[in-house]
Amino acid sequence: MTKLADAIIVGGGIHGCSTALHMCLAGMKPVLIEKDYAGRHASGVNAGGVRQLARHIPEIPLSIRSMGIWERIAELLDDDCSFESHGQVLVAENDTELEACRARVAELNALGFTHEELIDAAELRRLVPAVADTCPGGIVSRRDGAANPAQTTTAFRRKAAALGATVCEGVAASNVRQRDGLWHVGVGADSYAAPVLVNAAGAWAGRIADALGEPVPVETVAPMLMITSHVPHFIDPVVILRGRKLSFKQFANGTVLIGGGHLATPDQDRNETVLDWRNLAVSARTVFELFPVMRGATIVRAWAGIEAKTKDDLPVFGPSARHKGLYHQFGFSLHGFQLGPGAGAVMAELIVNGGTQTRIGDLGIGRFHASTT
């Protein structure tokens, strides 16, 4: 039996769930299809960074748009998502890295962006008192923060369903095709048809794009995270490094989440990852070197989520360059969580209004297909 809908969204991560919610707010009744459950992969198990800091310039407008939604997230979702705004700090470990920070802030200021602020050693130590004495400064984005990723993705899913979205979990989308002006997608024994299809399938979205004749240079990756034992409170902002791979934050209960981009080995077909314990040790060693207070902590647990990384580290976001009614929203390359609320709002604008005031032109799939631009 084929059921009609206003739109079909494939993928129940934060992007798919946010798009479903914003479609509902615009008066649409979408269907959201998720082969596992909402937030099962990257959206539910990432570090939870709500970060404008150190983003690629083409995605900054989308990040700024999203930040405005994060700051009223409880009003939107009836759930605060454990969002806290203590800022994010990029630490320079030497003078060469500090000069790179200075150049970065100057470049952003010349483009009209003011959210990143160069800080000296004194301000760095005021914000992050426990940092090693050798660090000469860095950059701060004061509105940034962190949230609980699983709680957030679930809240978007729950609110979308409450506003009229149909959510299909535990069954994969199949036989995606366009016929007579409608997109048809199989969901188990049923199928849905709609004039709009949003490909928000995360690590699996590249397969959908390829099957529809729009291949993207995308790989499946699995960024690793670990959590430590409790240590006395020593930091409020989220910290990332200019040079070495590291991001970390301390929770209210004293545990510390450590990430930074070291990768596990993913198996898409089995929904599994194999951790790289040697690289996890590198992350732990970096923290211990930078923050002496951490040297007595132990690692309690480690994990990895599966997601998609594009060749240029920028998301594929916007309308298809080939098919009417098809939109892509994937490839957020280890930094898509903060973008989720804003990306959903912008995607709904593109579909409902035919355009958006948020600058996303450099994120389109056409950049991989010169003949279609």
Short mmCIF file of C-alpha atoms in Angstrom, two decimals:
data_model
loop_
_atom_site.label_atom_id
_atom_site.label_comp_id
_atom_site.label_asym_id
_atom_site.label_seq_id
_atom_site.Cartn_x
_atom_site.Cartn_y
_atom_site.Cartn_z
CA MET A 1 0.00 0.00 0.00
CA THR A 2 1.33 3.44 -0.94
CA LYS A 3 0.66 6.31 1.45
CA LEU A 4 0.95 9.94 0.41
CA ALA A 5 2.91 12.52 2.37
CA ASP A 6 4.15 16.08 1.88
CA ALA A 7 7.79 15.00 2.10
CA ILE A 8 9.90 11.94 2.81
CA ILE A 9 13.04 12.30 4.93
CA VAL A 10 15.49 9.40 4.97
CA GLY A 11 17.64 9.44 8.10
CA GLY A 12 16.74 9.98 11.75
CA GLY A 13 19.81 11.79 13.02
CA ILE A 14 19.62 15.33 14.35
CA HIS A 15 19.48 16.68 10.79
CA GLY A 16 16.60 14.52 9.64
CA CYS A 17 14.68 15.06 12.88
CA SER A 18 15.27 18.83 12.81
CA THR A 19 14.12 19.01 9.20
CA ALA A 20 10.99 17.02 10.06
CA LEU A 21 10.19 19.37 12.94
CA HIS A 22 10.70 22.54 10.91
CA MET A 23 8.59 21.16 8.08
CA CYS A 24 5.81 20.59 10.61
CA LEU A 25 6.19 24.15 11.88
CA ALA A 26 5.74 25.27 8.27
CA GLY A 27 2.50 23.31 7.93
CA MET A 28 3.84 20.19 6.19
CA LYS A 29 3.26 16.56 7.19
CA PRO A 30 6.50 14.70 6.47
CA VAL A 31 7.46 11.05 6.90
CA LEU A 32 10.78 10.35 8.65
CA ILE A 33 12.37 6.96 7.92
CA GLU A 34 15.18 5.64 10.14
CA LYS A 35 16.58 2.13 9.73
CA ASP A 36 17.56 1.89 13.40
CA TYR A 37 16.26 4.49 15.85
CA ALA A 38 16.65 8.25 16.01
CA GLY A 39 20.15 9.17 17.13
CA ARG A 40 21.51 5.61 16.87
CA HIS A 41 24.66 6.71 15.08
CA ALA A 42 26.71 9.94 15.02
CA SER A 43 23.91 12.24 16.17
CA GLY A 44 23.42 10.40 19.45
CA VAL A 45 26.99 9.52 20.38
CA ASN A 46 29.11 12.54 19.41
CA ALA A 47 30.87 14.90 21.82
CA GLY A 48 27.89 17.27 21.94
CA GLY A 49 29.87 20.37 21.03
CA VAL A 50 27.75 23.39 20.14
CA ARG A 51 30.54 25.11 18.28
CA GLN A 52 30.81 28.11 16.00
CA LEU A 53 34.54 28.21 16.76
CA ALA A 54 37.06 27.19 14.08
CA ARG A 55 34.50 26.35 11.41
CA HIS A 56 35.17 26.37 7.69
CA ILE A 57 34.16 29.76 6.34
CA PRO A 58 31.46 28.48 3.91
CA GLU A 59 29.48 26.95 6.78
CA ILE A 60 29.76 29.86 9.22
CA PRO A 61 26.44 31.49 8.15
CA LEU A 62 24.63 28.20 8.78
CA SER A 63 26.40 27.84 12.12
CA ILE A 64 25.40 31.35 13.19
CA ARG A 65 21.80 30.65 12.15
CA SER A 66 21.86 27.48 14.20
CA MET A 67 23.32 29.19 17.26
CA GLY A 68 20.29 31.45 17.44
CA ILE A 69 18.09 28.35 17.67
CA TRP A 70 20.30 26.68 20.26
CA GLU A 71 19.87 29.70 22.51
CA ARG A 72 16.11 29.09 22.61
CA ILE A 73 16.22 25.31 22.32
CA ALA A 74 14.05 24.68 25.39
CA GLU A 75 11.32 26.91 23.97
CA LEU A 76 11.42 25.06 20.65
CA LEU A 77 11.58 21.48 21.96
CA ASP A 78 10.10 21.65 25.47
CA ASP A 79 13.46 20.19 26.53
CA ASP A 80 16.64 22.05 27.44
CA CYS A 81 18.78 19.28 25.85
CA SER A 82 21.27 19.88 28.71
CA PHE A 83 22.55 22.82 26.66
CA GLU A 84 25.08 24.98 28.51
CA SER A 85 26.83 28.01 27.09
CA HIS A 86 30.21 28.38 28.78
CA GLY A 87 32.03 29.17 25.55
CA GLN A 88 34.57 27.20 23.58
CA VAL A 89 38.29 27.91 23.64
CA LEU A 90 40.89 27.03 21.04
CA VAL A 91 44.26 26.76 22.77
CA ALA A 92 47.50 27.71 21.04
CA GLU A 93 50.40 25.70 22.47
CA ASN A 94 53.19 27.93 21.12
CA ASP A 95 53.81 31.31 19.52
CA THR A 96 53.58 29.95 15.97
CA GLU A 97 50.09 28.61 16.66
CA LEU A 98 49.11 31.90 18.31
CA GLU A 99 50.13 33.80 15.16
CA ALA A 100 47.93 31.45 13.14
CA CYS A 101 45.09 32.27 15.54
CA ARG A 102 45.73 35.97 15.03
CA ALA A 103 45.56 35.56 11.25
CA ARG A 104 42.36 33.53 11.53
CA VAL A 105 40.55 36.17 13.59
CA ALA A 106 41.73 38.94 11.24
CA GLU A 107 40.41 36.99 8.24
CA LEU A 108 37.01 36.46 9.86
CA ASN A 109 36.76 40.11 10.90
CA ALA A 110 37.49 41.19 7.32
CA LEU A 111 34.56 39.01 6.23
CA GLY A 112 32.26 40.56 8.82
CA PHE A 113 32.29 37.71 11.36
CA THR A 114 32.98 38.70 14.96
CA HIS A 115 32.18 35.56 16.99
CA GLU A 116 35.84 34.50 17.30
CA GLU A 117 38.02 36.61 19.60
CA LEU A 118 41.80 36.45 19.98
CA ILE A 119 42.87 36.04 23.63
CA ASP A 120 46.25 36.40 25.32
CA ALA A 121 47.78 34.18 28.00
CA ALA A 122 46.10 36.07 30.85
CA GLU A 123 42.60 35.71 29.40
CA LEU A 124 43.28 32.07 28.49
CA ARG A 125 44.15 31.33 32.11
CA ARG A 126 41.11 33.22 33.37
CA LEU A 127 38.90 31.06 31.18
CA VAL A 128 40.88 27.83 31.59
CA PRO A 129 42.92 28.14 34.82
CA ALA A 130 44.28 24.59 34.67
CA VAL A 131 45.91 24.92 31.25
CA ALA A 132 49.67 24.42 31.02
CA ASP A 133 51.71 27.56 31.76
CA THR A 134 53.49 27.34 28.41
CA CYS A 135 50.36 28.13 26.35
CA PRO A 136 50.49 31.77 25.11
CA GLY A 137 46.82 32.32 24.23
CA GLY A 138 44.25 31.28 21.68
CA ILE A 139 40.73 32.05 20.44
CA VAL A 140 37.41 32.06 22.28
CA SER A 141 33.85 31.91 20.94
CA ARG A 142 31.93 33.02 24.00
CA ARG A 143 28.39 31.97 22.98
CA ASP A 144 29.40 28.39 22.23
CA GLY A 145 28.88 25.46 24.55
CA ALA A 146 27.72 21.86 24.62
CA ALA A 147 24.58 19.75 24.87
CA ASN A 148 23.59 16.11 25.33
CA PRO A 149 23.46 14.64 21.80
CA ALA A 150 21.13 11.69 22.46
CA GLN A 151 18.76 13.85 24.51
CA THR A 152 18.76 16.52 21.80
CA THR A 153 18.12 14.20 18.86
CA THR A 154 15.35 12.43 20.78
CA ALA A 155 13.77 15.78 21.65
CA PHE A 156 13.68 16.81 17.99
CA ARG A 157 12.15 13.47 17.04
CA ARG A 158 9.55 13.64 19.82
CA LYS A 159 8.49 17.20 18.99
CA ALA A 160 8.28 16.46 15.26
CA ALA A 161 6.03 13.47 15.95
CA ALA A 162 3.88 15.55 18.31
CA LEU A 163 3.36 18.12 15.55
CA GLY A 164 2.26 15.58 12.97
CA ALA A 165 5.33 13.93 11.45
CA THR A 166 5.07 10.19 10.80
CA VAL A 167 8.17 8.49 12.21
CA CYS A 168 9.11 5.03 10.93
CA GLU A 169 11.94 3.44 12.92
CA GLY A 170 13.54 0.02 12.68
CA VAL A 171 12.93 -0.41 8.93
CA ALA A 172 15.32 0.77 6.23
CA ALA A 173 14.24 2.88 3.27
CA SER A 174 14.35 0.86 0.05
CA ASN A 175 13.69 1.12 -3.67
CA VAL A 176 14.03 4.91 -3.77
CA ARG A 177 12.74 6.12 -7.12
CA GLN A 178 10.94 8.97 -8.85
CA ARG A 179 7.79 8.35 -10.86
CA ASP A 180 5.09 10.68 -12.18
CA GLY A 181 6.47 13.66 -10.27
CA LEU A 182 6.56 11.86 -6.92
CA TRP A 183 9.34 10.23 -4.94
CA HIS A 184 8.53 6.67 -3.86
CA VAL A 185 10.29 4.94 -0.98
CA GLY A 186 9.68 1.47 0.37
CA VAL A 187 9.36 0.98 4.13
CA GLY A 188 8.97 -2.70 4.86
CA ALA A 189 5.69 -3.92 3.39
CA ASP A 190 4.48 -0.33 2.86
CA SER A 191 5.65 2.52 0.69
CA TYR A 192 5.36 6.28 0.79
CA ALA A 193 5.11 8.78 -2.03
CA ALA A 194 5.75 12.52 -1.86
CA PRO A 195 6.86 15.38 -4.11
CA VAL A 196 9.89 16.00 -1.88
CA LEU A 197 12.68 13.65 -0.78
CA VAL A 198 15.38 14.70 1.70
CA ASN A 199 18.51 12.55 1.79
CA ALA A 200 19.67 12.94 5.38
CA ALA A 201 20.92 9.39 5.84
CA GLY A 202 24.31 10.23 7.34
CA ALA A 203 26.96 7.63 6.58
CA TRP A 204 24.48 5.88 4.27
CA ALA A 205 23.50 9.02 2.33
CA GLY A 206 26.35 8.68 -0.14
CA ARG A 207 24.87 5.41 -1.35
CA ILE A 208 21.52 7.09 -1.96
CA ALA A 209 23.12 9.99 -3.83
CA ASP A 210 25.16 7.60 -5.95
CA ALA A 211 22.10 5.48 -6.80
CA LEU A 212 20.32 8.64 -7.93
CA GLY A 213 23.15 9.65 -10.25
CA GLU A 214 24.83 12.25 -8.02
CA PRO A 215 27.96 10.55 -6.63
CA VAL A 216 29.87 12.42 -3.95
CA PRO A 217 33.47 11.77 -2.78
CA VAL A 218 32.43 10.71 0.70
CA GLU A 219 33.92 8.17 3.09
CA THR A 220 32.56 6.49 6.18
CA VAL A 221 34.42 7.40 9.36
CA ALA A 222 34.00 6.69 13.05
CA PRO A 223 35.38 9.38 15.39
CA MET A 224 36.31 8.01 18.80
CA LEU A 225 35.42 9.38 22.23
CA MET A 226 36.21 8.38 25.78
CA ILE A 227 35.04 9.32 29.24
CA THR A 228 37.20 9.52 32.37
CA SER A 229 36.68 8.91 36.04
CA HIS A 230 35.60 11.81 38.25
CA VAL A 231 38.14 14.57 38.86
CA PRO A 232 37.70 17.83 40.83
CA HIS A 233 36.03 20.59 38.83
CA PHE A 234 38.64 22.53 36.87
CA ILE A 235 37.04 23.81 33.66
CA ASP A 236 33.79 25.21 32.28
CA PRO A 237 34.39 25.94 28.55
CA VAL A 238 34.85 23.24 25.94
CA VAL A 239 38.50 23.15 24.85
CA ILE A 240 40.00 22.33 21.45
CA LEU A 241 43.59 22.66 20.23
CA ARG A 242 45.06 24.60 17.33
CA GLY A 243 47.62 21.94 16.49
CA ARG A 244 47.18 18.46 17.96
CA LYS A 245 43.89 16.56 17.73
CA LEU A 246 41.93 17.17 20.90
CA SER A 247 38.58 18.35 22.18
CA PHE A 248 37.30 17.86 25.67
CA LYS A 249 34.81 19.06 28.25
CA GLN A 250 34.08 18.39 31.89
CA PHE A 251 30.58 17.46 33.04
CA ALA A 252 28.93 18.59 36.26
CA ASN A 253 29.60 15.18 37.83
CA GLY A 254 33.36 15.64 37.33
CA THR A 255 33.86 13.21 34.44
CA VAL A 256 35.72 14.46 31.37
CA LEU A 257 34.79 13.67 27.76
CA ILE A 258 37.81 13.41 25.45
CA GLY A 259 37.63 13.45 21.67
CA GLY A 260 39.37 15.20 18.85
CA GLY A 261 39.06 13.29 15.62
CA HIS A 262 41.04 10.07 16.02
CA LEU A 263 39.15 7.39 14.12
CA ALA A 264 37.94 3.85 14.70
CA THR A 265 37.33 1.39 11.87
CA PRO A 266 33.65 1.43 10.85
CA ASP A 267 31.55 -1.39 9.43
CA GLN A 268 28.44 0.18 7.92
CA ASP A 269 26.71 -3.05 7.07
CA ARG A 270 27.00 -4.43 10.60
CA ASN A 271 26.49 -1.10 12.41
CA GLU A 272 29.73 -1.71 14.28
CA THR A 273 33.06 -0.02 14.93
CA VAL A 274 36.47 -1.33 16.00
CA LEU A 275 38.30 1.07 18.31
CA ASP A 276 41.93 2.07 17.76
CA TRP A 277 43.31 1.92 21.28
CA ARG A 278 46.72 3.31 20.29
CA ASN A 279 45.17 6.52 19.00
CA LEU A 280 42.91 6.71 22.04
CA ALA A 281 46.09 6.63 24.11
CA VAL A 282 47.44 9.54 22.04
CA SER A 283 44.34 11.60 22.90
CA ALA A 284 44.65 10.73 26.58
CA ARG A 285 48.34 11.64 26.59
CA THR A 286 47.60 15.02 24.99
CA VAL A 287 45.10 15.85 27.73
CA PHE A 288 47.47 14.77 30.47
CA GLU A 289 50.26 16.94 29.01
CA LEU A 290 48.07 20.00 28.62
CA PHE A 291 46.20 19.69 31.93
CA PRO A 292 48.30 18.31 34.81
CA VAL A 293 45.13 17.96 36.92
CA MET A 294 44.09 15.09 34.65
CA ARG A 295 47.12 12.91 35.32
CA GLY A 296 45.39 10.98 38.08
CA ALA A 297 42.26 10.22 36.03
CA THR A 298 41.48 6.87 34.46
CA ILE A 299 39.61 6.06 31.25
CA VAL A 300 36.26 4.45 32.05
CA ARG A 301 34.72 3.86 28.62
CA ALA A 302 35.35 4.51 24.93
CA TRP A 303 33.14 4.37 21.83
CA ALA A 304 32.74 5.62 18.26
CA GLY A 305 29.85 6.72 16.05
CA ILE A 306 29.51 6.15 12.31
CA GLU A 307 29.22 9.17 10.04
CA ALA A 308 30.10 10.55 6.60
CA LYS A 309 33.11 12.70 5.75
CA THR A 310 33.37 14.52 2.44
CA LYS A 311 36.58 15.12 0.53
CA ASP A 312 36.52 18.85 1.33
CA ASP A 313 35.14 18.45 4.90
CA LEU A 314 32.06 20.51 4.01
CA PRO A 315 28.49 19.20 4.13
CA VAL A 316 26.43 18.44 1.06
CA PHE A 317 23.46 20.68 1.69
CA GLY A 318 20.73 21.95 -0.58
CA PRO A 319 18.74 20.95 -3.66
CA SER A 320 19.82 18.26 -6.07
CA ALA A 321 21.58 19.47 -9.20
CA ARG A 322 19.80 16.77 -11.20
CA HIS A 323 16.35 15.89 -9.81
CA LYS A 324 13.36 18.07 -9.00
CA GLY A 325 12.14 17.64 -5.45
CA LEU A 326 15.34 15.99 -4.18
CA TYR A 327 17.40 17.64 -1.43
CA HIS A 328 20.65 16.51 0.16
CA GLN A 329 21.63 17.02 3.80
CA PHE A 330 24.64 14.89 4.71
CA GLY A 331 28.42 14.72 4.91
CA PHE A 332 28.82 16.94 7.97
CA SER A 333 32.32 15.53 8.45
CA LEU A 334 32.59 15.17 12.24
CA HIS A 335 31.15 18.61 13.01
CA GLY A 336 27.44 18.49 12.20
CA PHE A 337 25.80 18.41 15.63
CA GLN A 338 25.74 22.16 16.21
CA LEU A 339 24.46 22.73 12.69
CA GLY A 340 21.45 20.44 13.10
CA PRO A 341 18.83 22.92 14.39
CA GLY A 342 19.70 25.58 11.82
CA ALA A 343 20.08 23.11 8.96
CA GLY A 344 16.57 21.80 9.59
CA ALA A 345 15.16 25.33 9.59
CA VAL A 346 16.99 26.26 6.38
CA MET A 347 16.02 23.04 4.62
CA ALA A 348 12.36 23.68 5.42
CA GLU A 349 12.73 27.20 3.99
CA LEU A 350 14.29 25.87 0.79
CA ILE A 351 11.44 23.41 0.33
CA VAL A 352 8.53 25.62 1.37
CA ASN A 353 9.72 29.01 0.09
CA GLY A 354 12.11 28.01 -2.66
CA GLY A 355 15.01 29.85 -1.04
CA THR A 356 16.61 31.08 2.17
CA GLN A 357 18.34 34.19 3.46
CA THR A 358 21.06 32.03 5.06
CA ARG A 359 24.10 31.79 2.77
CA ILE A 360 24.65 28.16 1.83
CA GLY A 361 25.70 28.50 -1.81
CA ASP A 362 29.12 26.90 -1.34
CA LEU A 363 27.64 23.77 0.25
CA GLY A 364 25.65 22.47 -2.72
CA ILE A 365 26.21 19.11 -4.38
CA GLY A 366 26.94 20.88 -7.66
CA ARG A 367 30.51 21.58 -6.51
CA PHE A 368 31.29 17.91 -7.21
CA HIS A 369 29.70 17.97 -10.68
CA ALA A 370 31.06 20.91 -12.66
CA SER A 371 28.87 20.17 -15.67
CA THR A 372 25.69 20.69 -13.59
CA THR A 373 26.65 24.04 -12.05
#
